[in-house]
Short mmCIF file of C-alpha atoms and ligand atoms in Angstrom, two decimals:
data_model
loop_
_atom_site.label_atom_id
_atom_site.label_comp_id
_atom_site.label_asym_id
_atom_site.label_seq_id
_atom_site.Cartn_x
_atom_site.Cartn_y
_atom_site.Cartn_z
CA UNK A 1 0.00 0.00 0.00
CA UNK A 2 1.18 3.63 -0.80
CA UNK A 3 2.22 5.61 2.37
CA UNK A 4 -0.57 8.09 1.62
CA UNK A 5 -3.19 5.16 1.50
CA UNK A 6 -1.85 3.78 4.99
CA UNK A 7 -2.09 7.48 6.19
CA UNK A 8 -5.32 7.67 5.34
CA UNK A 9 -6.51 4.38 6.22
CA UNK A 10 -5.51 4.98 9.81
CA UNK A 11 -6.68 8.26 10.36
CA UNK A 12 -10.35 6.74 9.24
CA UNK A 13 -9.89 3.10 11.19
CA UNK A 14 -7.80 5.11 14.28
CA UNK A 15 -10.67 8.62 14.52
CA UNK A 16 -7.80 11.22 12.82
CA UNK A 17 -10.11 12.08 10.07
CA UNK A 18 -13.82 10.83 8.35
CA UNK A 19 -14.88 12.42 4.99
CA UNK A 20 -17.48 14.83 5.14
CA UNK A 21 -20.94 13.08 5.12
CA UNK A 22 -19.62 10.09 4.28
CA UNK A 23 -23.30 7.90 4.86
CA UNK A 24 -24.75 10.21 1.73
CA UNK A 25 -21.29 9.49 -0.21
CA UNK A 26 -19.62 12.39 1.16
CA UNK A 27 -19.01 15.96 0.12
CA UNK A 28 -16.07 17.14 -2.11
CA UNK A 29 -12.98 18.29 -0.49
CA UNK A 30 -14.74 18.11 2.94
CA UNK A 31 -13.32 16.39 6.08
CA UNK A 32 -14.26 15.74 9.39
CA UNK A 33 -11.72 15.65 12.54
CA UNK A 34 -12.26 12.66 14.45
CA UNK A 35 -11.83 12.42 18.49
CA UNK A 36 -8.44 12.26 18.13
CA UNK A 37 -7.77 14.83 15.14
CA UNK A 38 -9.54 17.57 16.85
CA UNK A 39 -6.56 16.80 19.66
CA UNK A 40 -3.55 16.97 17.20
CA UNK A 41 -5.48 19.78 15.78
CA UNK A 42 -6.13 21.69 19.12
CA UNK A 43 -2.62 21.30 20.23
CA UNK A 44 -1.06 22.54 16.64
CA UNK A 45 -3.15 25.83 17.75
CA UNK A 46 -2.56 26.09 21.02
CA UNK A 47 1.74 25.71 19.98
CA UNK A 48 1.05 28.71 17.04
CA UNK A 49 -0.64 30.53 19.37
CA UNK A 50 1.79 30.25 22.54
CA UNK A 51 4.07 31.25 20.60
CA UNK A 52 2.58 33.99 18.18
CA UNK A 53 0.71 35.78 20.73
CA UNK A 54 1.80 34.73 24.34
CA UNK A 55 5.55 35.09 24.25
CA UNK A 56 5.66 38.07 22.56
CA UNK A 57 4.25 41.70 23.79
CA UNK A 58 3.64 43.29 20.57
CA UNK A 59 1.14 40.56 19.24
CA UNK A 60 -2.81 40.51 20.51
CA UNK A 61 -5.50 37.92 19.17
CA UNK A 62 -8.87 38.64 17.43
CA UNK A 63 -11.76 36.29 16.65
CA UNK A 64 -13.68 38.13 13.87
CA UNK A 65 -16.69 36.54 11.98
CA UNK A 66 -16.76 34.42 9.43
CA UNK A 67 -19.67 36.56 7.31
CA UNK A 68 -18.75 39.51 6.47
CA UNK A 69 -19.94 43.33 4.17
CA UNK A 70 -19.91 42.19 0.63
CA UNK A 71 -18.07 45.66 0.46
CA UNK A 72 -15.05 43.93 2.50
CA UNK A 73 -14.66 41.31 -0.28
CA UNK A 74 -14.92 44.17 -3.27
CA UNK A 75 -12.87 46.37 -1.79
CA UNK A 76 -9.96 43.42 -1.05
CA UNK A 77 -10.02 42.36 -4.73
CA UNK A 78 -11.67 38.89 -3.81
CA UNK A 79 -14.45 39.63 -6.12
CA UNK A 80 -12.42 40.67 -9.14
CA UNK A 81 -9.13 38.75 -8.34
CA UNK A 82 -9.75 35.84 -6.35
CA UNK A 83 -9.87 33.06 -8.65
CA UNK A 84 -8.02 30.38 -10.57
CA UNK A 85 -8.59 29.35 -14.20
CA UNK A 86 -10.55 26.60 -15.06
CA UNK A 87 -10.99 24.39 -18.27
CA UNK A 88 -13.70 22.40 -19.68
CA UNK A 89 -13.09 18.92 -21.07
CA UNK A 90 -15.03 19.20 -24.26
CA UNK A 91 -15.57 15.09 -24.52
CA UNK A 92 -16.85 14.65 -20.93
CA UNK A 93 -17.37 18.10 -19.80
CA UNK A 94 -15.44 17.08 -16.27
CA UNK A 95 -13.92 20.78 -15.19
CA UNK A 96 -10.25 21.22 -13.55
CA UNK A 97 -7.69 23.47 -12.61
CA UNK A 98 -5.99 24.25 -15.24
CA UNK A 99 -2.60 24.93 -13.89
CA UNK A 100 -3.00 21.52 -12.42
CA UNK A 101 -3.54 19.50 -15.19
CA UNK A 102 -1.37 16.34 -15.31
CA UNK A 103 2.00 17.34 -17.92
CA UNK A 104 0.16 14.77 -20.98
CA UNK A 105 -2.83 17.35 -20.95
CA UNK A 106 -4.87 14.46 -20.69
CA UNK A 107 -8.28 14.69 -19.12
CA UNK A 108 -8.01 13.16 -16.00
CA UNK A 109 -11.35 11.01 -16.39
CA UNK A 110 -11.73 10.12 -20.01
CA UNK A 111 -7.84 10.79 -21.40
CA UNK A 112 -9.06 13.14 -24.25
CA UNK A 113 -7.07 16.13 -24.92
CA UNK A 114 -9.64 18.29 -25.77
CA UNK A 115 -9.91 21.43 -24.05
CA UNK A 116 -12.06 24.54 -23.78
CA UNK A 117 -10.20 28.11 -23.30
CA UNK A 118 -9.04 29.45 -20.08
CA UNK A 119 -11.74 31.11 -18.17
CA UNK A 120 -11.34 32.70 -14.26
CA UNK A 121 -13.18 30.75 -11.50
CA UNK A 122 -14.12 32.68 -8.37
CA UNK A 123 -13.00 30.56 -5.51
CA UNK A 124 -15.39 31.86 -3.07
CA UNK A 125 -18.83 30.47 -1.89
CA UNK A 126 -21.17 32.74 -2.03
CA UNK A 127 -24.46 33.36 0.31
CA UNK A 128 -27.41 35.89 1.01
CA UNK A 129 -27.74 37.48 4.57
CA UNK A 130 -31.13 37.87 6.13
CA UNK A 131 -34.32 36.50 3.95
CA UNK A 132 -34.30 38.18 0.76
CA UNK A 133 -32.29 36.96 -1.55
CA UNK A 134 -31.00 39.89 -3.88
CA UNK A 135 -28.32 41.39 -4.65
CA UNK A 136 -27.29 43.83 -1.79
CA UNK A 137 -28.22 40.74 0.29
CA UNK A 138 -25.12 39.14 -1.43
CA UNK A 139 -21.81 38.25 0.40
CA UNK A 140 -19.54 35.43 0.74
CA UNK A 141 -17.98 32.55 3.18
CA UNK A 142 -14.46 34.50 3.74
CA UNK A 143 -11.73 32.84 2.08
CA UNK A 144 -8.72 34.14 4.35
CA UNK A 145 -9.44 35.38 7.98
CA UNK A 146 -7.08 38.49 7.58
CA UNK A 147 -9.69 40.44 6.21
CA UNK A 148 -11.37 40.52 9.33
CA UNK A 149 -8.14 41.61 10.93
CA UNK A 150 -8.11 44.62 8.66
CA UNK A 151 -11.07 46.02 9.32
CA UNK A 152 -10.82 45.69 12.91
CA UNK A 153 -7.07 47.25 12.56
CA UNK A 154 -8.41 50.68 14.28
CA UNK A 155 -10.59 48.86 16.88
CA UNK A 156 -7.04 46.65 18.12
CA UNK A 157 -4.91 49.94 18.02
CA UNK A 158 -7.73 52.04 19.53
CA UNK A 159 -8.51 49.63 22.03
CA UNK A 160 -5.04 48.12 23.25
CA UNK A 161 -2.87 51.10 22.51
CA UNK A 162 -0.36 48.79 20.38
CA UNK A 163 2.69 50.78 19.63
CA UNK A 164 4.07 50.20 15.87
CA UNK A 165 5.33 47.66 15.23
CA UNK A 166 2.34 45.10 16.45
CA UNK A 167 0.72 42.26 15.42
CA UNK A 168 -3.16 40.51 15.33
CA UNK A 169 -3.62 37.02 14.99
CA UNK A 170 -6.54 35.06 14.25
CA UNK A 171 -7.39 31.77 13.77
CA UNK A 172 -10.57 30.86 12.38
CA UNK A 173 -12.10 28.84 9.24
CA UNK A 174 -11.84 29.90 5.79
CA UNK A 175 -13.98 28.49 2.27
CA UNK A 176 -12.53 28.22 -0.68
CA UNK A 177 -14.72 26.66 -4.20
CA UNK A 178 -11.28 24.52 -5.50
CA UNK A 179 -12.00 23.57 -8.83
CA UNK A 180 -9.77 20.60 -8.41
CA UNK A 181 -9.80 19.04 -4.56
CA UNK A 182 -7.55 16.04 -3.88
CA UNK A 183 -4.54 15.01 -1.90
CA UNK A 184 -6.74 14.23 1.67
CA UNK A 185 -6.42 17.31 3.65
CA UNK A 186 -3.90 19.42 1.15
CA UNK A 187 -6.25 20.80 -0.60
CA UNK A 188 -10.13 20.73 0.44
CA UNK A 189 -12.98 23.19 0.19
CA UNK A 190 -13.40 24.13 4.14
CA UNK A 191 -10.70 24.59 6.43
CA UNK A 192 -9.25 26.25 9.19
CA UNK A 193 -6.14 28.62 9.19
CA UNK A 194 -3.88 30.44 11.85
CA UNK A 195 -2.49 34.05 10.19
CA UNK A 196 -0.61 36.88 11.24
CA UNK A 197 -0.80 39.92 10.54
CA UNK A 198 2.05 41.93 12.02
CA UNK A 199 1.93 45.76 10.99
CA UNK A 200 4.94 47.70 10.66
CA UNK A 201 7.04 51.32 9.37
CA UNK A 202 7.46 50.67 5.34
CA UNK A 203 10.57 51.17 5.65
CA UNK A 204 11.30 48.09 7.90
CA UNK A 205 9.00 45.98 5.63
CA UNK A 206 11.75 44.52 4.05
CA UNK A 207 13.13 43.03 6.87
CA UNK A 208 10.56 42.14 9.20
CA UNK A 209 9.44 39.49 6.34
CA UNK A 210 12.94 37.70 6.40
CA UNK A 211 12.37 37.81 10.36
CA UNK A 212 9.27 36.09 9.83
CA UNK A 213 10.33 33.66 7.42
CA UNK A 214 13.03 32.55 10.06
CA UNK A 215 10.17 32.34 12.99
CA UNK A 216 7.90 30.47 11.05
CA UNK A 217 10.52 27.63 9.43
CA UNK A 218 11.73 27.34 12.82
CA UNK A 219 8.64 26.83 14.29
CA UNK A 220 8.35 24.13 12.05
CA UNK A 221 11.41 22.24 13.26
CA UNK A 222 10.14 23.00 16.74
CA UNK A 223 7.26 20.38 15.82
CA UNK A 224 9.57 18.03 14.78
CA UNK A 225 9.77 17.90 11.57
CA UNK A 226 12.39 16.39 9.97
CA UNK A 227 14.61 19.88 8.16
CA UNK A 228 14.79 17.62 4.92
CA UNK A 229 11.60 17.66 4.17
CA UNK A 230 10.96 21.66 4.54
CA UNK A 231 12.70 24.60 2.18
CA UNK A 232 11.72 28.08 1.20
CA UNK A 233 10.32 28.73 -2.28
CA UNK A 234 10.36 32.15 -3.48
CA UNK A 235 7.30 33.76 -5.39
CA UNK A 236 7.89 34.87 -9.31
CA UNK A 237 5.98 38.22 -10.02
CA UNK A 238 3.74 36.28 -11.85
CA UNK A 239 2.52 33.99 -9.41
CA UNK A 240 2.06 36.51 -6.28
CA UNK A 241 -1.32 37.40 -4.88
CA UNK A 242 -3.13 40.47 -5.62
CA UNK A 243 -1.92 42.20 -2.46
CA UNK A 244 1.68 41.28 -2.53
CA UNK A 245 4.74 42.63 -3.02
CA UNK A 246 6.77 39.75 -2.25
CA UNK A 247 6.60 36.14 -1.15
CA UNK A 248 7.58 33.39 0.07
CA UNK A 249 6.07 29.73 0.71
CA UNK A 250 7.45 27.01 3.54
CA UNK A 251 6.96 23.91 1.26
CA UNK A 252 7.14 20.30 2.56
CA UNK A 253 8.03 17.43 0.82
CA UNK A 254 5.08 15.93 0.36
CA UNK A 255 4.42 12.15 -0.68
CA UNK A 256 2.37 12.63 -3.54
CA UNK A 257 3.34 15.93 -5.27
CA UNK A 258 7.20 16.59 -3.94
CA UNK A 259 7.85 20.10 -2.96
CA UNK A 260 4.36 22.38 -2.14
CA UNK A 261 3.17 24.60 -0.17
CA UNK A 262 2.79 24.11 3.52
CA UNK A 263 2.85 28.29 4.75
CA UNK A 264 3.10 31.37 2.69
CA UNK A 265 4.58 34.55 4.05
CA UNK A 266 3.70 37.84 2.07
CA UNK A 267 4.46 41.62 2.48
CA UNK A 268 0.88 42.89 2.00
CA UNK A 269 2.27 46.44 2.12
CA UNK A 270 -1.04 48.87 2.92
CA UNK A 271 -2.47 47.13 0.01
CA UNK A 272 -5.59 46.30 2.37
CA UNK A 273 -5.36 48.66 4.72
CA UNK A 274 -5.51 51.50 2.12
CA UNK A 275 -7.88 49.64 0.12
CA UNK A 276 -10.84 49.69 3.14
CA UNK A 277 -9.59 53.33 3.77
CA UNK A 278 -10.41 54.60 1.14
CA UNK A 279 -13.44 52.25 0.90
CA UNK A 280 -15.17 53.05 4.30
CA UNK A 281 -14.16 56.81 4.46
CA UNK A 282 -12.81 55.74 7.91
CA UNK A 283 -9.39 56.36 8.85
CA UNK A 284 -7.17 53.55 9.25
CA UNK A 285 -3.76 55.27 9.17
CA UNK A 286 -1.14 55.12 12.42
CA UNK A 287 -0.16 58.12 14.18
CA UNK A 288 3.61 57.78 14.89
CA UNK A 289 3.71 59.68 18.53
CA UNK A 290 7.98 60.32 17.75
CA UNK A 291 8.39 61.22 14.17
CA UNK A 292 4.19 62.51 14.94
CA UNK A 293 3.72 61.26 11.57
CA UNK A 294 0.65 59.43 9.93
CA UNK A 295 1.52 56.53 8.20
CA UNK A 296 -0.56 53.90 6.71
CA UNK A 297 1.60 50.50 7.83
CA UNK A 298 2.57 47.65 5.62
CA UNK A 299 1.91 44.26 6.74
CA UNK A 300 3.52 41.07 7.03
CA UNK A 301 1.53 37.93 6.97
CA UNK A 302 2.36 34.38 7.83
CA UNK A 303 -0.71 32.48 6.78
CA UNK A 304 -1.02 28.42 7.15
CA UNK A 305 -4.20 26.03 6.86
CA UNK A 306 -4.10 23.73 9.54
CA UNK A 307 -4.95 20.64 8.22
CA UNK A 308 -1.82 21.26 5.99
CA UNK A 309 0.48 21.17 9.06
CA UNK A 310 -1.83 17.92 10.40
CA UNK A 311 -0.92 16.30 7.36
CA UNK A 312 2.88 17.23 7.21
CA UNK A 313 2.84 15.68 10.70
CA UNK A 314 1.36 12.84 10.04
CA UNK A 315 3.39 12.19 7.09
CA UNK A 316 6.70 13.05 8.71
CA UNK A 317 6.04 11.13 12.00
CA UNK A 318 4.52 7.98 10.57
CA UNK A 319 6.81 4.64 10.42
CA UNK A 320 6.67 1.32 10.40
CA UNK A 321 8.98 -1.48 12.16
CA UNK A 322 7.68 -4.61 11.08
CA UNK A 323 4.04 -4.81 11.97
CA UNK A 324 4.07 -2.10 13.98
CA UNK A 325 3.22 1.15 12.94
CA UNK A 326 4.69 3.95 15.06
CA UNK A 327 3.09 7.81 14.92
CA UNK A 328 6.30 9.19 15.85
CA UNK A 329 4.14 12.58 16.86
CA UNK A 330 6.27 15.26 19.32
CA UNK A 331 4.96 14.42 23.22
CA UNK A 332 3.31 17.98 23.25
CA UNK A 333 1.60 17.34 20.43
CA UNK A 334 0.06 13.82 20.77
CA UNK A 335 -3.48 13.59 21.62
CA UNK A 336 -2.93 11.20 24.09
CA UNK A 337 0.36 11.62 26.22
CA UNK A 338 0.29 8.33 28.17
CA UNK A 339 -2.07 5.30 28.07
CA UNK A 340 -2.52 3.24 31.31
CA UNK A 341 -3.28 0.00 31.54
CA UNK A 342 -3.52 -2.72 34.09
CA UNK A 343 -2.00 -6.21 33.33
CA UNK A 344 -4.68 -8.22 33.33
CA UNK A 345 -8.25 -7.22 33.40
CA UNK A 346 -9.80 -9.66 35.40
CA UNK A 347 -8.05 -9.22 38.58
CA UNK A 348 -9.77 -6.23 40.27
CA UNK A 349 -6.74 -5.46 42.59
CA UNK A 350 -4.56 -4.65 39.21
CA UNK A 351 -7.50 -3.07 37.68
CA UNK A 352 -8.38 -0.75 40.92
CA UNK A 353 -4.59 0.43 41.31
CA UNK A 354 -4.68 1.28 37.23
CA UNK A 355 -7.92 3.45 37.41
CA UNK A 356 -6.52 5.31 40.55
CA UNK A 357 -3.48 6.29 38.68
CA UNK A 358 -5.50 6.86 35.24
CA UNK A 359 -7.85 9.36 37.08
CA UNK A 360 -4.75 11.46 39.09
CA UNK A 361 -2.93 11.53 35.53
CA UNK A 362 -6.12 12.04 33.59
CA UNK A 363 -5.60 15.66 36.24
CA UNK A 364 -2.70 16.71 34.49
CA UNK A 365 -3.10 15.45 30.72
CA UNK A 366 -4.90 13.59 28.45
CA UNK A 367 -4.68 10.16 29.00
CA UNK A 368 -5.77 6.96 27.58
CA UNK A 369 -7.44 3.66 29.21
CA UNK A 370 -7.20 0.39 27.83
CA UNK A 371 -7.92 -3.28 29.26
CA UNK A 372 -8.55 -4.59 26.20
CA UNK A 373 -6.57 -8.03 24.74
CA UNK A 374 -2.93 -9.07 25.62
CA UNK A 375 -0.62 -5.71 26.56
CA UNK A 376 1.44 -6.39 23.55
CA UNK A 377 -1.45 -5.48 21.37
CA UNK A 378 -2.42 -2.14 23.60
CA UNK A 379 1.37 -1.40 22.97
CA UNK A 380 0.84 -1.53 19.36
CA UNK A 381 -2.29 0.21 19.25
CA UNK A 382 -1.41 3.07 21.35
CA UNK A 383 1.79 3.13 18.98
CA UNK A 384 -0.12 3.64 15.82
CA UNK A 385 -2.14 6.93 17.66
CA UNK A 386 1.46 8.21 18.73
CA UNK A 387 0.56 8.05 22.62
CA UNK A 388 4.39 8.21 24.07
CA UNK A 389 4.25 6.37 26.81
CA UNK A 390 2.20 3.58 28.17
CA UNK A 391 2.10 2.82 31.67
CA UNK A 392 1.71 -0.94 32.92
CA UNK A 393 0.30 -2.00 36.16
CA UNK A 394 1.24 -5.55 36.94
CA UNK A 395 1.43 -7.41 40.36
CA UNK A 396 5.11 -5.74 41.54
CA UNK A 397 3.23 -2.70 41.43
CA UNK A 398 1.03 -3.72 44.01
CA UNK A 399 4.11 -4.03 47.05
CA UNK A 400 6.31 -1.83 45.12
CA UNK A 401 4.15 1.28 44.35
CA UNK A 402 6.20 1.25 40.86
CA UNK A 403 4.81 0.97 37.33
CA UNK A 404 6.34 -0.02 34.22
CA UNK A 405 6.75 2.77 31.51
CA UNK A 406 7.54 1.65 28.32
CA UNK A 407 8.42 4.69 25.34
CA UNK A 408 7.15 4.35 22.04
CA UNK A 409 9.69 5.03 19.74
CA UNK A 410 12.76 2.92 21.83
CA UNK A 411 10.08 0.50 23.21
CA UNK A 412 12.63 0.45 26.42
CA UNK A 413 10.61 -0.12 29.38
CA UNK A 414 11.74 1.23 33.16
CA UNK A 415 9.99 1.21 36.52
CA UNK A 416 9.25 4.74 37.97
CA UNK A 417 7.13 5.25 41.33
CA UNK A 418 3.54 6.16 41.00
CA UNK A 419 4.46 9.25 43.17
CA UNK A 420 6.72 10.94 40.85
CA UNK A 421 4.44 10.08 38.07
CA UNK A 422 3.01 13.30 37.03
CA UNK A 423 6.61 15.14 37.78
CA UNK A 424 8.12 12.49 35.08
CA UNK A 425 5.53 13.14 31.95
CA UNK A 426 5.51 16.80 32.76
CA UNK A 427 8.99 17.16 32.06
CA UNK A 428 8.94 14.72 29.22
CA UNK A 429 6.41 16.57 27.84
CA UNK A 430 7.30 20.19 28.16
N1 GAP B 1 -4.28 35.30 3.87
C1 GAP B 1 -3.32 34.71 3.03
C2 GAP B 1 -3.78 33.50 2.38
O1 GAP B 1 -4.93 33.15 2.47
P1 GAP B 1 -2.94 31.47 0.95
O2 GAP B 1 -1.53 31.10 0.54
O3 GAP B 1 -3.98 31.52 -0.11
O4 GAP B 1 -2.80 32.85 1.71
C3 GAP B 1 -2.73 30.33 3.27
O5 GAP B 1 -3.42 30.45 2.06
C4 GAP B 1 -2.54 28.89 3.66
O6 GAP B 1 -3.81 28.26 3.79
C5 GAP B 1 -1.77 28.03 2.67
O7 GAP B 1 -0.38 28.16 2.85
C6 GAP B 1 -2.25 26.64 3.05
O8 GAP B 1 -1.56 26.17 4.20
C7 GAP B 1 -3.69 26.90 3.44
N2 GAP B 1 -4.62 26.63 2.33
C8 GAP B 1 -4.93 27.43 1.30
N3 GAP B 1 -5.85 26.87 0.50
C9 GAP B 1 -6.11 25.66 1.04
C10 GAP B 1 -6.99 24.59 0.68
N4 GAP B 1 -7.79 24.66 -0.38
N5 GAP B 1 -7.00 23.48 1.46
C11 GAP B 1 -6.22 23.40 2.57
N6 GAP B 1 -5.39 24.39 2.95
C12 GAP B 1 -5.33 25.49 2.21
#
């Protein structure tokens, strides 16, 4: 089986991922997180935002809504710009991307080469707000959170008395109509996305964006994944967004495409900012108390869907060692950071000790409970979730007040006292 298929496979059989109303056949480019992918998911966040807006002073957080003016998406560009070109097979009308065509040109479901022009697709979903259903009624499903972010730019300042330069960070969902879906979670029509928009003097533009590119690539290797599979690809003119000046993606390595996009970076400049300005009527410039100057700030934005990331990590941590398949996942980013079990589920005494020390963990992390089959096969299922550690109650434990902790990736095993317990994950973990 392909790596991708076993990926796949296991985040459906394990709770990672389901398709998106998969009893009616499921939706296009729609997923679901299962119990354990909303915990890989949740902790990915909680990491980007520890360290985007906790350990730093000039950065604040924002949870702006998803619907938003239909004058926010004219005035971005989204309505004139935001789309990708699509072509119509001519034998079996089937529609695709065109820049992502297979290199034959052959249509991916019938093999024809036969082609209609070039025309622009508008990526986003559109909807009506309130119950008639005209045009001023008209807006969209945002497509990038940072919008919101703009227009709340004076609110932040106003109400938090940043000091240039500062940042807002959001994350949130975002919709985007692909015309070609595919590739599990790389590219689907509904997804969730942690940006950054960190507003600074033009002038220092330039190099607050290779700042950022160093933050966010080494944020990356913070998670653990391996530095082989991630690079820097700089943006031609040609390929840049609407709104930016330059760019930059983090790709990964991926299994079924090579090098793509994991993050992009951009310098915005006060393409937005000016843009809703000049829109709104309502002043969105930055009054620089030393040089008491107003300037209208440029912006640098880091920008990554996190179902992206999920899948770089599960594609980077996933190995196999015979039969057993290992979810090499980073401790603080498991959903599960231990598993207890006792021995033997039918004698009470083993059982009783197990549940006392699953419930004072269960305090301090998440924490899994098994009794289930022989302990080798808990091992290998907690394994192929990525739980760390497993903790064994057996008889010793009863007169020795010792467990047995066995690691997933060395599978050594050691005794450690139930007392120091929560001291020894918390440190593993941190
Ligand atoms: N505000 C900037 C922005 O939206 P983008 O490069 O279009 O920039 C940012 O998107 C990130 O969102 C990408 O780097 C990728 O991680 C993720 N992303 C974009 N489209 C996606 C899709 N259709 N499915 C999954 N993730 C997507």
């Amino acid at each position: 089986m392909e790596l991708m298929e076993k990926i796949v496979s296991l985040c459906k059989r394990r709770g990672y991922v389901f398709s998106g109303s998969e009893i009616y056949g499921g939706l296009g480019g729609v997923y679901d997180l299962g119990p354990l992918g909303v915990e890989l998911a949740k902790n990915i966040k909680d990491f980007w935002w520890r360290n985007i807006v906790y350990c730093r002073d000039n950065i604040v957080g924002l949870d702006s809504s998803i619907l938003m003016s239909q004058k926010v998406w004219q005035t971005s560009g989204h309505v004139e710009s935001f789309a990708d070109p699509l072509v119509e097979c001519r034998n079996c009308h089937s529609r695709f991307r065109q820049d992502l065509l297979p290199k034959t040109r052959k249509c991916p479901s019938c093999g024809k080469k036969d082609w209609t022009k070039s025309r622009k697709f508008n990526l986003m979903f559109k909807t009506h707000v309130g119950p008639v259903e005209d045009e001023s009624s008209e807006t969209y499903l945002r497509p990038e959170t940072a919008q919101g972010i703009f227009v709340n730019f004076a609110n932040v300042a106003d109400s938090m008395r940043v000091k240039l330069p500062f940042g807002i960070a959001q994350i949130g969902k975002g919709f985007r109509n692909e015309i070609t879906t595919g590739n599990f979670l790389f590219r689907v029509r509904e997804f969730e996305m942690m940006e950054l928009e960190y507003f600074t003097y033009p002038r220092k533009a330039s190099d607050d964006f290779g700042y950022w590119k160093k933050e966010r690539m080494d944020w990356y290797l913070s998670l653990g994944i391996n530095k082989k599979n991630l690079r820097f690809r700089k943006h031609e003119s040609d390929e840049r967004a609407h709104y930016a000046a330059e760019s930059v993606d983090i790709e990964y390595n991926w299994p079924f495409m090579g090098w793509g996009e994991l993050e992009g970076i951009a310098n915005r400049t006060d393409f937005d900012l000016h843009a809703h300005s000049e829109a709104s009527g309502k002043d969105l410039s930055y009054f620089d108390e030393e040089t008491k100057e107003k300037i209208t700030p440029f912006v640098i934005e880091p920008s990554c869907g996190i179902g992206r990331v999920m899948l770089a990590l599960l594609v980077d941590s996933y190995s196999e060692d015979g039969s057993r398949v290992i979810l090499k996942l980073a401790p603080k980013l498991a959903p599960f950071k231990v598993a207890v079990f006792p021995l033997l589920a039918n004698k009470p005494e083993l059982v009783k000790l197990a549940k006392l020390i699953y419930e004072d963990l269960k305090t301090e992390f998440p924490v899994a409970w098994d009794d289930r089959g022989n302990i080798g096969k808990r091992y290998y299922a907690q394994d192929e979730i990525g739980t760390p550690w497993c903790v064994t109650v057996d008889f010793d434990s009863l007169d020795d007040k010792s467990v047995t902790v066995r690691d997933r990736d060395s599978t050594k095993q050691e005794r450690v006292k139930i007392s120091n317990l929560v001291d020894y994950f918390s440190k593993k973990i941190s």
